[in-house]
Amino acid sequence: MSFEIAEAQLLRRGVKLGDIAEIVYSLQIVYNSELTLEECLDSVKAVLHKREVQYTLFTGIALDELAEKKLLPEPLQAIMEADEPLYGVDETMALGITSVFGMIGLTSFGYLDKVKPEIIGRLNDMGEQIHVFLDDLVAGLAAAASARIAHKSPKANDYQSPKQV
């Protein structure tokens, strides 16, 4: 049930799971030429099925919406309205999502946070809406889904320990 709530909250804020899957695809296609967009969507869904990811998403979206309604106490309200670059709590929450599938997601998140491709950039530049948290959470979801694919790759090296003599 929480998965459906998380997906509905994303949709309400203008984010489709397919938008995230497209970012995952662009991150992973260079490593796996046989990768499909459907596999990327499945990976996004798998990440979003994790409760800790859902709870992080619920919290970030709630804070964005409270800021839009001007319901946060000062100075937090002003920080959110300015999308203060030194705030960092939004990135910290997103990093919690990236670590769900290992540290490899950290580098992808850093790249996505800097470049802000596709839906991430659109969320970042929404004007009237506040997406201080959501743009980073979407980047975190994409980075974690990408890491999940990398970990499951059949091309990943399998290092065996030497035989004991």
CSV table of C-alpha atoms in Angstrom, one decimal:
chain,number,residue,atom,x,y,z
A,1,MET,CA,0.0,0.0,0.0
A,2,SER,CA,2.8,2.5,0.8
A,3,PHE,CA,4.2,1.9,-2.7
A,4,GLU,CA,1.0,3.1,-4.2
A,5,ILE,CA,0.9,6.2,-1.9
A,6,ALA,CA,4.5,7.0,-2.8
A,7,GLU,CA,3.8,6.7,-6.6
A,8,ALA,CA,0.6,8.8,-6.2
A,9,GLN,CA,2.5,11.5,-4.3
A,10,LEU,CA,5.1,11.6,-7.0
A,11,LEU,CA,2.5,11.9,-9.7
A,12,ARG,CA,0.7,14.7,-7.8
A,13,ARG,CA,4.0,16.6,-7.9
A,14,GLY,CA,4.5,16.0,-11.6
A,15,VAL,CA,6.9,13.0,-11.5
A,16,LYS,CA,6.1,9.7,-13.3
A,17,LEU,CA,8.1,6.6,-12.6
A,18,GLY,CA,8.9,6.5,-16.3
A,19,ASP,CA,10.6,9.9,-16.0
A,20,ILE,CA,13.0,8.4,-13.4
A,21,ALA,CA,13.4,5.2,-15.5
A,22,GLU,CA,14.6,7.3,-18.4
A,23,ILE,CA,17.4,8.8,-16.2
A,24,VAL,CA,18.4,5.3,-15.0
A,25,TYR,CA,18.5,4.2,-18.6
A,26,SER,CA,20.8,7.0,-19.6
A,27,LEU,CA,23.1,6.2,-16.6
A,28,GLN,CA,23.4,2.5,-17.3
A,29,ILE,CA,23.1,2.0,-21.1
A,30,VAL,CA,26.8,2.9,-21.5
A,31,TYR,CA,27.6,-0.2,-19.4
A,32,ASN,CA,24.9,-2.6,-20.7
A,33,SER,CA,23.9,-2.2,-24.4
A,34,GLU,CA,21.1,-4.7,-23.9
A,35,LEU,CA,19.4,-2.8,-21.2
A,36,THR,CA,15.8,-1.9,-21.7
A,37,LEU,CA,13.7,0.9,-20.4
A,38,GLU,CA,11.3,-1.7,-18.9
A,39,GLU,CA,14.2,-3.1,-16.8
A,40,CYS,CA,15.0,0.4,-15.6
A,41,LEU,CA,11.3,1.0,-14.6
A,42,ASP,CA,11.4,-2.3,-12.8
A,43,SER,CA,14.4,-1.2,-10.9
A,44,VAL,CA,12.8,2.2,-10.0
A,45,LYS,CA,9.8,0.3,-8.7
A,46,ALA,CA,12.0,-2.1,-6.6
A,47,VAL,CA,13.7,0.9,-5.0
A,48,LEU,CA,10.4,2.6,-4.3
A,49,HIS,CA,9.0,-0.6,-2.7
A,50,LYS,CA,11.5,-0.1,0.2
A,51,ARG,CA,9.8,1.4,3.2
A,52,GLU,CA,12.8,3.6,4.2
A,53,VAL,CA,12.7,5.1,0.7
A,54,GLN,CA,9.0,5.7,0.9
A,55,TYR,CA,9.3,7.4,4.3
A,56,THR,CA,12.1,9.6,3.1
A,57,LEU,CA,10.0,10.6,0.1
A,58,PHE,CA,6.9,11.3,2.2
A,59,THR,CA,8.9,13.5,4.5
A,60,GLY,CA,10.6,15.5,1.7
A,61,ILE,CA,7.4,16.1,-0.2
A,62,ALA,CA,5.6,17.2,3.0
A,63,LEU,CA,8.3,19.7,3.7
A,64,ASP,CA,8.1,21.1,0.1
A,65,GLU,CA,4.3,21.4,0.4
A,66,LEU,CA,4.4,23.0,3.8
A,67,ALA,CA,6.9,25.5,2.4
A,68,GLU,CA,4.6,26.3,-0.5
A,69,LYS,CA,1.8,27.0,1.9
A,70,LYS,CA,4.2,29.1,4.0
A,71,LEU,CA,3.6,26.9,7.1
A,72,LEU,CA,7.2,26.4,8.2
A,73,PRO,CA,8.7,28.3,11.1
A,74,GLU,CA,11.3,30.9,10.3
A,75,PRO,CA,14.1,30.8,9.4
A,76,LEU,CA,13.3,27.4,7.7
A,77,GLN,CA,10.5,29.0,5.6
A,78,ALA,CA,13.0,31.6,4.2
A,79,ILE,CA,15.6,28.9,3.6
A,80,MET,CA,13.2,26.8,1.6
A,81,GLU,CA,11.8,29.7,-0.4
A,82,ALA,CA,15.4,30.7,-1.4
A,83,ASP,CA,16.4,27.1,-2.0
A,84,GLU,CA,19.5,28.0,0.0
A,85,PRO,CA,22.5,26.3,-1.6
A,86,LEU,CA,24.2,25.7,1.8
A,87,TYR,CA,21.1,24.0,3.3
A,88,GLY,CA,22.2,20.5,2.4
A,89,VAL,CA,19.4,18.6,4.3
A,90,ASP,CA,17.7,17.8,1.0
A,91,GLU,CA,20.9,16.2,-0.3
A,92,THR,CA,21.4,14.4,3.0
A,93,MET,CA,18.0,12.8,2.8
A,94,ALA,CA,18.5,11.8,-0.8
A,95,LEU,CA,21.8,10.1,0.1
A,96,GLY,CA,19.9,7.9,2.4
A,97,ILE,CA,18.1,6.6,-0.7
A,98,THR,CA,21.2,6.1,-2.7
A,99,SER,CA,22.9,4.0,0.0
A,100,VAL,CA,20.1,1.4,-0.1
A,101,PHE,CA,21.9,-0.3,-3.0
A,102,GLY,CA,25.4,0.4,-2.0
A,103,MET,CA,27.9,3.2,-2.4
A,104,ILE,CA,28.0,3.1,-6.2
A,105,GLY,CA,24.8,5.2,-6.1
A,106,LEU,CA,26.7,8.0,-4.4
A,107,THR,CA,28.7,8.9,-7.5
A,108,SER,CA,25.6,8.7,-9.7
A,109,PHE,CA,23.7,11.0,-7.3
A,110,GLY,CA,26.6,13.5,-7.3
A,111,TYR,CA,26.5,13.6,-11.1
A,112,LEU,CA,22.7,13.9,-11.2
A,113,ASP,CA,22.6,16.6,-8.6
A,114,LYS,CA,25.2,18.7,-10.5
A,115,VAL,CA,23.9,18.2,-14.1
A,116,LYS,CA,20.1,18.0,-13.2
A,117,PRO,CA,19.0,16.1,-16.3
A,118,GLU,CA,15.4,15.8,-17.5
A,119,ILE,CA,12.8,15.7,-14.7
A,120,ILE,CA,15.3,16.7,-12.1
A,121,GLY,CA,16.1,20.0,-13.8
A,122,ARG,CA,12.4,20.6,-14.5
A,123,LEU,CA,11.6,20.2,-10.8
A,124,ASN,CA,14.5,22.4,-9.8
A,125,ASP,CA,13.2,25.2,-12.1
A,126,MET,CA,9.4,25.0,-11.3
A,127,GLY,CA,8.8,28.6,-10.3
A,128,GLU,CA,5.8,28.8,-8.0
A,129,GLN,CA,6.2,25.2,-6.7
A,130,ILE,CA,8.9,24.4,-4.1
A,131,HIS,CA,10.9,21.3,-4.8
A,132,VAL,CA,13.8,21.8,-2.5
A,133,PHE,CA,13.6,18.1,-1.5
A,134,LEU,CA,11.8,16.5,-4.4
A,135,ASP,CA,14.5,17.2,-7.1
A,136,ASP,CA,17.1,15.6,-4.9
A,137,LEU,CA,14.9,12.7,-3.9
A,138,VAL,CA,14.2,11.9,-7.5
A,139,ALA,CA,17.9,12.0,-8.2
A,140,GLY,CA,18.4,9.7,-5.3
A,141,LEU,CA,15.8,7.3,-6.6
A,142,ALA,CA,17.4,7.3,-10.0
A,143,ALA,CA,20.9,6.8,-8.6
A,144,ALA,CA,19.7,3.9,-6.3
A,145,ALA,CA,17.9,2.2,-9.2
A,146,SER,CA,21.0,2.6,-11.4
A,147,ALA,CA,23.2,1.1,-8.7
A,148,ARG,CA,20.7,-1.8,-8.3
A,149,ILE,CA,21.1,-2.6,-12.0
A,150,ALA,CA,24.8,-2.3,-11.8
A,151,HIS,CA,24.9,-4.8,-8.9
A,152,LYS,CA,22.7,-7.3,-10.8
A,153,SER,CA,24.7,-7.0,-14.1
A,154,PRO,CA,25.7,-10.4,-15.5
A,155,LYS,CA,28.8,-8.7,-16.8
A,156,ALA,CA,30.0,-7.9,-13.3
A,157,ASN,CA,33.2,-9.6,-12.5
A,158,ASP,CA,33.0,-12.5,-10.0
A,159,TYR,CA,36.2,-12.7,-8.1
A,160,GLN,CA,36.9,-16.1,-6.6
A,161,SER,CA,39.3,-16.6,-3.8
A,162,PRO,CA,42.3,-18.8,-4.7
A,163,LYS,CA,42.0,-22.5,-3.9
A,164,GLN,CA,43.5,-23.5,-0.6
A,165,VAL,CA,46.5,-25.9,-1.1
